PDB file of C-alpha atoms in Angstrom:
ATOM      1  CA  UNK A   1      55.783 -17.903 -67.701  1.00 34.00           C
ATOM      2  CA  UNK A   2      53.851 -21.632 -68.613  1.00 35.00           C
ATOM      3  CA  UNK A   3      55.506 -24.805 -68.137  1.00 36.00           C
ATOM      4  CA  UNK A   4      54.725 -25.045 -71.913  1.00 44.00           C
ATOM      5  CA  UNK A   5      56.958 -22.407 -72.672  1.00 63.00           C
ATOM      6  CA  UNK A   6      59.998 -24.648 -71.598  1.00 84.00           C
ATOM      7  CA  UNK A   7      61.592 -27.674 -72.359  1.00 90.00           C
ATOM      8  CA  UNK A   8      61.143 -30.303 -69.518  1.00 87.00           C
ATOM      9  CA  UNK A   9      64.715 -31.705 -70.411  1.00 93.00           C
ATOM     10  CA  UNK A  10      66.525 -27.984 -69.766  1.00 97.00           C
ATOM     11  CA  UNK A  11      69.005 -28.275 -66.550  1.00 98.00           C
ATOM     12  CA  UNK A  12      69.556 -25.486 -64.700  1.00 98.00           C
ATOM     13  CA  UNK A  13      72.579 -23.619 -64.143  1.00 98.00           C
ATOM     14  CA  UNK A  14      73.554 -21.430 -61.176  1.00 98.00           C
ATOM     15  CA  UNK A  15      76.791 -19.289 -60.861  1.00 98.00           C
ATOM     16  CA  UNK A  16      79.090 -18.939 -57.926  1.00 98.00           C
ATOM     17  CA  UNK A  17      79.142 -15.347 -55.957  1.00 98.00           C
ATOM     18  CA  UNK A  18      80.837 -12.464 -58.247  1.00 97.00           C
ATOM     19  CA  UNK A  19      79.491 -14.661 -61.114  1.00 97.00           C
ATOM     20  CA  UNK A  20      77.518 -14.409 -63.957  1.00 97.00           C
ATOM     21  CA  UNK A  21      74.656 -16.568 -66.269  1.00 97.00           C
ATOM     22  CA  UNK A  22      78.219 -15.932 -68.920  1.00 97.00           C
ATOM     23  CA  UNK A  23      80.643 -18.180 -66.503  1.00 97.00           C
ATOM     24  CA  UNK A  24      78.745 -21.157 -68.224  1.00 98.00           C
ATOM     25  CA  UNK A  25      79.275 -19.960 -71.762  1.00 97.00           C
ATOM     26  CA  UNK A  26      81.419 -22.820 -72.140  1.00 97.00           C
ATOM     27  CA  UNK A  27      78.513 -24.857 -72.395  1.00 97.00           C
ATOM     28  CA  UNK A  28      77.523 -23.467 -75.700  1.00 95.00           C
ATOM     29  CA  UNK A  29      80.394 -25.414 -77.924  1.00 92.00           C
ATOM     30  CA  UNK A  30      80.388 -28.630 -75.683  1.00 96.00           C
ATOM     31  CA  UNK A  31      79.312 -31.564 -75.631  1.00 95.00           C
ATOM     32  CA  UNK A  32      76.669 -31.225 -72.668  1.00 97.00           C
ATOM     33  CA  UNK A  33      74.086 -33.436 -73.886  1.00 92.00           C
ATOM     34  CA  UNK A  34      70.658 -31.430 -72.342  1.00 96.00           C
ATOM     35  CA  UNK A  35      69.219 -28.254 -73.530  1.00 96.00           C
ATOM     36  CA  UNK A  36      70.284 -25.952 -70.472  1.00 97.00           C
ATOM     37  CA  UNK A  37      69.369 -22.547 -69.160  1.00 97.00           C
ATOM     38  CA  UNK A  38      71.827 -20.335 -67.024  1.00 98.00           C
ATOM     39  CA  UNK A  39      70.330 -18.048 -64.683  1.00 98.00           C
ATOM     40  CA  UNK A  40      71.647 -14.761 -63.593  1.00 97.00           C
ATOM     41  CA  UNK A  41      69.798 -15.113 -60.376  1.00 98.00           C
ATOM     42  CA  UNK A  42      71.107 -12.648 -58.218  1.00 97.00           C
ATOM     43  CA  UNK A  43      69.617  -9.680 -60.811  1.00 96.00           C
ATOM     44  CA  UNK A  44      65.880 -11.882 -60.505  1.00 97.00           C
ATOM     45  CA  UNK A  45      63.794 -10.077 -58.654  1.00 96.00           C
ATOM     46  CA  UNK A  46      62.713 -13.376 -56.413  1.00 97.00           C
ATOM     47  CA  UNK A  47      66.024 -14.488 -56.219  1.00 98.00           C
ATOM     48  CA  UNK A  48      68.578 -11.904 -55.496  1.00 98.00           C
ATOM     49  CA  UNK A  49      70.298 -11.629 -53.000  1.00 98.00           C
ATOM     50  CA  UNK A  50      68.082  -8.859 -51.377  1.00 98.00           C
ATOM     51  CA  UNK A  51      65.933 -11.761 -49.980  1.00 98.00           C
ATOM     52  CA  UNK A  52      67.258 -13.719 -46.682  1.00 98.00           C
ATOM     53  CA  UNK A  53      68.977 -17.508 -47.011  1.00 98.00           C
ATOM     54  CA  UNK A  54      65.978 -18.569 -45.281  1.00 96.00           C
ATOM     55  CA  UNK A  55      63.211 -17.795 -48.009  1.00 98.00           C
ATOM     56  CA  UNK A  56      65.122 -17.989 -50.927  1.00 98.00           C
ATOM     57  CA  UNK A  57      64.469 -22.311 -51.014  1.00 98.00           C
ATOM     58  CA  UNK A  58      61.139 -21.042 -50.989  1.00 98.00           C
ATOM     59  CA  UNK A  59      60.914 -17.739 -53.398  1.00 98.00           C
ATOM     60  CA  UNK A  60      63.160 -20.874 -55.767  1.00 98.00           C
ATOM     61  CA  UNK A  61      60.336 -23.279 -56.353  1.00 98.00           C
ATOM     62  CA  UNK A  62      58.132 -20.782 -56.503  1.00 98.00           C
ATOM     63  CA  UNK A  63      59.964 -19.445 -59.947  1.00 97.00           C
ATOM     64  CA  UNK A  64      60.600 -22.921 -60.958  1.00 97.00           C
ATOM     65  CA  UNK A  65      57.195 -24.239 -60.849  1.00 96.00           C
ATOM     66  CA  UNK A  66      56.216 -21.351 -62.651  1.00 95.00           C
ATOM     67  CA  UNK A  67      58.295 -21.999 -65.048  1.00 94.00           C
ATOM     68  CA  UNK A  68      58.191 -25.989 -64.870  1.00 95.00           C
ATOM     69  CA  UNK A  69      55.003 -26.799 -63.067  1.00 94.00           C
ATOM     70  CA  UNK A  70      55.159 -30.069 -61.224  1.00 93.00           C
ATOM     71  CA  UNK A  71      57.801 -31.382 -63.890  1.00 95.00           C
ATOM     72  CA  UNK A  72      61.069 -32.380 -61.502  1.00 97.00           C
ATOM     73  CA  UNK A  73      64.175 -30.886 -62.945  1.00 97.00           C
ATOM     74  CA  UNK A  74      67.713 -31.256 -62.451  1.00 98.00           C
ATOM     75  CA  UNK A  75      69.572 -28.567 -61.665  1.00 98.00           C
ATOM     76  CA  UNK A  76      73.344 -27.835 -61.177  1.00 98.00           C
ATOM     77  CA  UNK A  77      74.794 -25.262 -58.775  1.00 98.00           C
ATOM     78  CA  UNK A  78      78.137 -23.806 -58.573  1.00 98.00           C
ATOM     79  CA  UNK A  79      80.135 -22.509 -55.164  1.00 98.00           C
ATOM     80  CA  UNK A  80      77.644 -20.360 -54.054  1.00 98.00           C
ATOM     81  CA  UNK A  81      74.677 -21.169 -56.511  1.00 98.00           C
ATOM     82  CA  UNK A  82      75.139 -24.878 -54.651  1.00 98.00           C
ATOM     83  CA  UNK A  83      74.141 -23.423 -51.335  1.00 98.00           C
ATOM     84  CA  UNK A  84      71.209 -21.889 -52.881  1.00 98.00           C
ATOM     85  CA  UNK A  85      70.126 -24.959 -54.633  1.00 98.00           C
ATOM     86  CA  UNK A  86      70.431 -26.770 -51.179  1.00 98.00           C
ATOM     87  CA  UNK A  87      68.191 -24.593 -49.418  1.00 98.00           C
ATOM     88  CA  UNK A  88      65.741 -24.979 -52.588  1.00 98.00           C
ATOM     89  CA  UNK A  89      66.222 -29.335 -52.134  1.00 98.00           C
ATOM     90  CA  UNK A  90      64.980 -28.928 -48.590  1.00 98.00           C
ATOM     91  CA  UNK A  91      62.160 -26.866 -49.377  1.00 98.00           C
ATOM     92  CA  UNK A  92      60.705 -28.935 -51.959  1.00 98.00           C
ATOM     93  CA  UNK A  93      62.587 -32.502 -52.847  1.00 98.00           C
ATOM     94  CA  UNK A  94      59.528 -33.242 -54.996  1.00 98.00           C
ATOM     95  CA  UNK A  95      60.157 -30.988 -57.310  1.00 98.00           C
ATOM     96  CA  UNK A  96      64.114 -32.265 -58.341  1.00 98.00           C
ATOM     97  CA  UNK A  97      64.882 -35.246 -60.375  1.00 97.00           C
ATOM     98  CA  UNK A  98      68.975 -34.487 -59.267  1.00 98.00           C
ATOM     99  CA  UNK A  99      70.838 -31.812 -58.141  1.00 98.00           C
ATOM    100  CA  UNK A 100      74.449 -31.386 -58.891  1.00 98.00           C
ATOM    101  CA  UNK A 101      76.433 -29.708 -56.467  1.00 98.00           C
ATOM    102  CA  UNK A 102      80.019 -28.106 -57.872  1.00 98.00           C
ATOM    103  CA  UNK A 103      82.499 -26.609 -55.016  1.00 98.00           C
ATOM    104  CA  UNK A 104      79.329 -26.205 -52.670  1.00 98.00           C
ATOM    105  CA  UNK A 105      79.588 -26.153 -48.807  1.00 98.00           C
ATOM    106  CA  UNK A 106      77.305 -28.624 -47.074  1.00 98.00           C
ATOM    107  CA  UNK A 107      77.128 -25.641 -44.071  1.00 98.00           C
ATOM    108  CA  UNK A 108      79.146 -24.801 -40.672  1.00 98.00           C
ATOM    109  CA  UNK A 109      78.526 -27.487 -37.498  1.00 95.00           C
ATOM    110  CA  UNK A 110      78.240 -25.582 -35.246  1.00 96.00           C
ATOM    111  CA  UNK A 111      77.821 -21.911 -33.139  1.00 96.00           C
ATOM    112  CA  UNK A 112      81.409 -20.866 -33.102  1.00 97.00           C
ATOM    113  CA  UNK A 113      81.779 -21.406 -36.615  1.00 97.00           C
ATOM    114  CA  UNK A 114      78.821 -19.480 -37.852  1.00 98.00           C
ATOM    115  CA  UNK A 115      80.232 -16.705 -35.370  1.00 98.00           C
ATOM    116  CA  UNK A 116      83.155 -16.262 -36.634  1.00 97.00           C
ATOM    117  CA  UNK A 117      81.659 -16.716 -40.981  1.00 98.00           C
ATOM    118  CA  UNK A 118      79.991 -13.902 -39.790  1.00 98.00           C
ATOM    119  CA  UNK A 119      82.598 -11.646 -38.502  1.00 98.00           C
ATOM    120  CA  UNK A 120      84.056 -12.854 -42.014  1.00 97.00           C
ATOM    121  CA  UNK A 121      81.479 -12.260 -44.020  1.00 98.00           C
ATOM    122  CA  UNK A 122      80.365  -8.845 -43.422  1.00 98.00           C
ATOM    123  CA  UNK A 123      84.081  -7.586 -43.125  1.00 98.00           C
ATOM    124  CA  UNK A 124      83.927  -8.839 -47.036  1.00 98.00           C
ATOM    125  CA  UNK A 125      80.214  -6.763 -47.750  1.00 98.00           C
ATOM    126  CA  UNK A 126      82.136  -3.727 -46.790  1.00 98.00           C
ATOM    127  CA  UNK A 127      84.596  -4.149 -48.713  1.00 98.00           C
ATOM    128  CA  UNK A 128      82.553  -4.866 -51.652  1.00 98.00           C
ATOM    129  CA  UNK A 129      80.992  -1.546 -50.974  1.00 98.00           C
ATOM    130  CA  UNK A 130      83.935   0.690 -50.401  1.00 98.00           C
ATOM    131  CA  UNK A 131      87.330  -1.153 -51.795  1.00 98.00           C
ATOM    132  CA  UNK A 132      88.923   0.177 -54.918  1.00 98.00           C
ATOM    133  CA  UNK A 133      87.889  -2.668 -57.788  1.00 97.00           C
ATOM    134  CA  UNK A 134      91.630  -3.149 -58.797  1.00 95.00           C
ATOM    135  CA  UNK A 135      92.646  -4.071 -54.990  1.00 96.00           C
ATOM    136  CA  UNK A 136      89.492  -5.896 -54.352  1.00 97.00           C
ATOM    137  CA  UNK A 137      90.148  -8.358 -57.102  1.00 95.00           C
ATOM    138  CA  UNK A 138      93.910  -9.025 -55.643  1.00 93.00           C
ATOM    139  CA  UNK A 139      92.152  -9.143 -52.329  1.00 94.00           C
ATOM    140  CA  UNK A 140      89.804 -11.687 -53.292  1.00 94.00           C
ATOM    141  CA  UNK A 141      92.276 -14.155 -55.062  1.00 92.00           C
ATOM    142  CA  UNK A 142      94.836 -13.510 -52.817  1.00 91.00           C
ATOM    143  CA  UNK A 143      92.650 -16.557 -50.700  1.00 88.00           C
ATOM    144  CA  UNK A 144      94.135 -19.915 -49.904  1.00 85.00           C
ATOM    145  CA  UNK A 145      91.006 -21.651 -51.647  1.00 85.00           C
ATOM    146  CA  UNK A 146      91.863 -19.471 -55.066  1.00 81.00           C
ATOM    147  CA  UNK A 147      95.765 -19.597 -54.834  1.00 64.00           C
ATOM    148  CA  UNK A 148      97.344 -21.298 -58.325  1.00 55.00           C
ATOM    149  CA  UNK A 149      94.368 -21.191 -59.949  1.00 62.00           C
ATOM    150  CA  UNK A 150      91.851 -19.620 -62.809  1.00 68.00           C
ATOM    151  CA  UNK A 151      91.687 -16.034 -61.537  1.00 71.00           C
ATOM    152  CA  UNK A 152      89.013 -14.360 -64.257  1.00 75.00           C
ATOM    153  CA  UNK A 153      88.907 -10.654 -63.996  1.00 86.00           C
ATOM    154  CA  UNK A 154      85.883  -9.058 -63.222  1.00 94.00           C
ATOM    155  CA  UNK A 155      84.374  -5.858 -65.099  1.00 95.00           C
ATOM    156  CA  UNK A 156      82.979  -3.719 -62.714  1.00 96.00           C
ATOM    157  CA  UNK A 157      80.524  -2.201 -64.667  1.00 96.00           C
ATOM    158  CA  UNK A 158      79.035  -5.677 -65.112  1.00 96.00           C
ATOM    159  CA  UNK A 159      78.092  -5.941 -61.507  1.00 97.00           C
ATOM    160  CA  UNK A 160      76.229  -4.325 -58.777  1.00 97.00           C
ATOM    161  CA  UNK A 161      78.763  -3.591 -56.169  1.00 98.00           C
ATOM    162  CA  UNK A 162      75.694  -3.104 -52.902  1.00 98.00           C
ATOM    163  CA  UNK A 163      73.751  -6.791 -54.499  1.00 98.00           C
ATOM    164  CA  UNK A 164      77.387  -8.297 -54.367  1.00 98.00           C
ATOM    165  CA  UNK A 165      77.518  -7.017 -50.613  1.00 98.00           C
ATOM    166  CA  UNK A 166      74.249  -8.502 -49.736  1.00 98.00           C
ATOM    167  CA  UNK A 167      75.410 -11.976 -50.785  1.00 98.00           C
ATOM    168  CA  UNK A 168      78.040 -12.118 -47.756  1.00 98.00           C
ATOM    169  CA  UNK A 169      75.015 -10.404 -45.803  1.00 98.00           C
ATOM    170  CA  UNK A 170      71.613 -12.244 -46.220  1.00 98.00           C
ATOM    171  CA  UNK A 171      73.171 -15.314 -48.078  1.00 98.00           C
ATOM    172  CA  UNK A 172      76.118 -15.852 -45.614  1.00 98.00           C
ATOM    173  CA  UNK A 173      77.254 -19.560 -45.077  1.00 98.00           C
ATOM    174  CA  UNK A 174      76.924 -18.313 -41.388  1.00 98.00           C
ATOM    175  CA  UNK A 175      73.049 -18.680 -41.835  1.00 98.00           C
ATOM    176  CA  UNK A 176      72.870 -21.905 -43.665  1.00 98.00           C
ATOM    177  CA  UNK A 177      71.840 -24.534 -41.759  1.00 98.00           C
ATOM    178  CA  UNK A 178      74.258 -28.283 -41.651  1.00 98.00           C
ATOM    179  CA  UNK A 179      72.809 -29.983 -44.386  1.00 98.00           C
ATOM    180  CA  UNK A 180      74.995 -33.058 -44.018  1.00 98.00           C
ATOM    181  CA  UNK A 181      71.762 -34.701 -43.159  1.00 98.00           C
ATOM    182  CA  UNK A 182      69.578 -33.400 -45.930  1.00 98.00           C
ATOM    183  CA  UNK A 183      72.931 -34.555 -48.639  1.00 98.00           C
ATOM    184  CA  UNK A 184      73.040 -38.436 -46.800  1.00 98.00           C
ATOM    185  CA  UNK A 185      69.163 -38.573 -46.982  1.00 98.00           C
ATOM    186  CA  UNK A 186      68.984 -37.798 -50.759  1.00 98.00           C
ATOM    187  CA  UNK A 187      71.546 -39.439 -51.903  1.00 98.00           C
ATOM    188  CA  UNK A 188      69.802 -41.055 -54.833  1.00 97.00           C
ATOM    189  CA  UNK A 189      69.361 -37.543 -56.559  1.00 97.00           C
ATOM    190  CA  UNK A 190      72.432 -35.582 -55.329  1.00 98.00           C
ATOM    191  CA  UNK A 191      75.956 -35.568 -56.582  1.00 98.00           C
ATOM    192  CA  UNK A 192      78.943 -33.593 -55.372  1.00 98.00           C
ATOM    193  CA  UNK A 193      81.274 -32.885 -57.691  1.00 98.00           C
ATOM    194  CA  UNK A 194      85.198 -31.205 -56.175  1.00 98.00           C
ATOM    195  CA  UNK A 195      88.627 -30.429 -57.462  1.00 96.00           C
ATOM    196  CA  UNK A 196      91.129 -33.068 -56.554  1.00 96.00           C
ATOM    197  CA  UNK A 197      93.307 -30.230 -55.319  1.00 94.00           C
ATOM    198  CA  UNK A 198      90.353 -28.593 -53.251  1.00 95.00           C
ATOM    199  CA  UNK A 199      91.627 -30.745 -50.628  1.00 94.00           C
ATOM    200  CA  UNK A 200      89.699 -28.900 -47.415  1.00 94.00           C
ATOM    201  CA  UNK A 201      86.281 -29.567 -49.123  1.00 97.00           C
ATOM    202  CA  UNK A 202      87.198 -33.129 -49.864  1.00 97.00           C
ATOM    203  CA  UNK A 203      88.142 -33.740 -46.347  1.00 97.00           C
ATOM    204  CA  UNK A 204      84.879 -32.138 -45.531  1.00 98.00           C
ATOM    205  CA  UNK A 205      82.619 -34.645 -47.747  1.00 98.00           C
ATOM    206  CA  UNK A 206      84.556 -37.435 -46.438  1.00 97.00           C
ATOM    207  CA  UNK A 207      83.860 -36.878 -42.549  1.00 97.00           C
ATOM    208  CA  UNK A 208      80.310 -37.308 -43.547  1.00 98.00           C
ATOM    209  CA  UNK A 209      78.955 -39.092 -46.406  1.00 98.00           C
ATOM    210  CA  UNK A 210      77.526 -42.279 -46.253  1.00 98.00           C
ATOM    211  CA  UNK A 211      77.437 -43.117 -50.142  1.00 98.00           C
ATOM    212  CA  UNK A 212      80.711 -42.533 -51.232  1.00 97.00           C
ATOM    213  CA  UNK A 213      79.882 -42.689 -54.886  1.00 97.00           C
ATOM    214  CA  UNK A 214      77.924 -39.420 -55.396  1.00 98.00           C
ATOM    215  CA  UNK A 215      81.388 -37.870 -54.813  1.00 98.00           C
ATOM    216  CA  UNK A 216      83.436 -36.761 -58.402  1.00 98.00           C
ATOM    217  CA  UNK A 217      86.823 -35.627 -58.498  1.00 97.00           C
ATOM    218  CA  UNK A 218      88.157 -33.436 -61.530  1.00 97.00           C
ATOM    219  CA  UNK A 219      91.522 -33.927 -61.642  1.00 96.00           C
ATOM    220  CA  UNK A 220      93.607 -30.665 -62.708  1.00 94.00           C
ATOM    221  CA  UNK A 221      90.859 -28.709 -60.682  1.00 95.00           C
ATOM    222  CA  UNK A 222      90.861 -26.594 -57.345  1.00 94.00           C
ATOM    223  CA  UNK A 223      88.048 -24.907 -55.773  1.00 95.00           C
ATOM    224  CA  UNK A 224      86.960 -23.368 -59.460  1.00 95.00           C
ATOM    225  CA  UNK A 225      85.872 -26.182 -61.185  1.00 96.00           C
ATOM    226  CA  UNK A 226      84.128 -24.323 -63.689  1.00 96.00           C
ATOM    227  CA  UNK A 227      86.867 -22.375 -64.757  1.00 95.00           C
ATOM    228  CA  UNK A 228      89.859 -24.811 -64.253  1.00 94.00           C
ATOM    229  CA  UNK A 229      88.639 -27.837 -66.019  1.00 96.00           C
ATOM    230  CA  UNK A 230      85.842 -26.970 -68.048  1.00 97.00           C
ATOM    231  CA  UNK A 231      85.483 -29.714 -70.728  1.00 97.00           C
ATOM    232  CA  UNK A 232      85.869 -32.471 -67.680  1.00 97.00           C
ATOM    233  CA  UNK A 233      82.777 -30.926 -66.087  1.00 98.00           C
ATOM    234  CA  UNK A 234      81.051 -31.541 -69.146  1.00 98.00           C
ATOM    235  CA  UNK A 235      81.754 -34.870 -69.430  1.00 97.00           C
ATOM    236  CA  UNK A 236      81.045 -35.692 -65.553  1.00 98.00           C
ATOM    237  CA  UNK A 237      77.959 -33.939 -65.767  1.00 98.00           C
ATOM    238  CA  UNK A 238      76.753 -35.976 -69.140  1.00 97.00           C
ATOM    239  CA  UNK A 239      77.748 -38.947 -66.935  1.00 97.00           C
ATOM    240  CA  UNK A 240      75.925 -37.906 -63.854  1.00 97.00           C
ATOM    241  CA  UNK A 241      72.662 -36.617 -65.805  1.00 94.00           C
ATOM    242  CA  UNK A 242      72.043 -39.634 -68.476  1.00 84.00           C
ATOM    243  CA  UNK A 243      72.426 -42.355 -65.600  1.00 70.00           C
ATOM    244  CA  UNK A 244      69.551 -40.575 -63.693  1.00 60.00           C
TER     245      UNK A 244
END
């Protein structure tokens, strides 16, 4: 697809894992001041989840240029889609004007960690596999980073139970490399927006960044930002976006 075929203005939109391009339907009736395009990524066939952590930066500007071509865009990733967009950022910084990171882990510190994500994560990609949907679902927002929150229920026939297993396999947090660096170094065009009441990825933020500022609390919000306090993402991001 041309750049031509595109508006240079549209921000992009990635999902968390067991999301959809629909979890930003909110967007439609907002206020969100830029035409926008949600992907469903993980069903692309350069950027599912089929492809390791460590080329997807890579496989991402190669679909955004051909989309785009050298235009820089700004792009905004959720949980998850965050991550991604990280690995894309220090692949190509050129090619993004700001990314906006929602409930997005700047990556483990060290060895031990990553061991023990691991051990974590592929416990989860079996159960993804094998787990009856009903239990899985209680399983999955039975988690201290869900607990009192928006807990959407998933349709199973909307999802591909083996791709959802190869997000906690090839796209593991376990393989992502500490970008604390890469966040303090491009600070100018990155902003990190948390729940007030996510209070273990605010402490993790806080042990590191430099610049303060490109840190956004949504009050009213825990770990699922999108879901618990939609209209104040909206108007953080339309603050975020038209001072850029």
């Amino acid at each position: 697809m041309g750049s031509t075929q595109i508006n240079p203005e549209t921000v992009l939109f990635l999902h968390g894992f067991w999301g959809q391009s629909s979890d930003w339907n909110f967007l439609k009736n907002s206020k969100f001041s830029k035409p926008y395009l949600a992907l469903d990524y993980t069903k692309d066939t350069l950027l599912g989840p089929e492809h390791f952590l460590s080329d997807w930066g890579q496989n991402f500007i190669a679909w955004k240029q051909a989309l785009f071509g050298k235009q820089k865009i700004t792009a905004v990733g959720y949980s998850q889609g965050g991550r991604l967009l990280l690995q894309a950022l220090a692949a190509s910084p050129e090619d993004f004007e700001r990314v906006i990171l929602v409930s997005a882990h700047p990556g483990l510190k060290n060895f031990a960690e990553k061991e023990e994500r691991l051990v974590h994560d592929r416990k989860w990609a079996q159960k993804f596999r094998n787990e009856a949907w009903t239990r899985l679902q209680e399983e999955w927002n039975s988690q201290s980073v869900f607990q009192g929150k928006s807990n959407e229920q998933k349709i199973e026939k909307d999802f591909d139970r083996e791709n959802l297993a190869l997000c906690f396999e090839n796209w593991s947090l376990a393989h992502q490399a500490d970008f604390r660096e890469l966040i303090n170094f491009y600070s100018d065009k990155i902003s990190i927006v948390l729940g007030e009441e996510d209070s273990k990825y605010i402490q993790t933020y806080k042990e590191f960044l430099r610049k303060m500022s490109i840190l956004k609390m949504e009050k009213g919000a825990a770990h699922r930002v999108p879901f618990d306090q939609p209209n104040m993402l909206v108007e953080t991001l339309n603050s975020i976006i038209v001072k850029s």
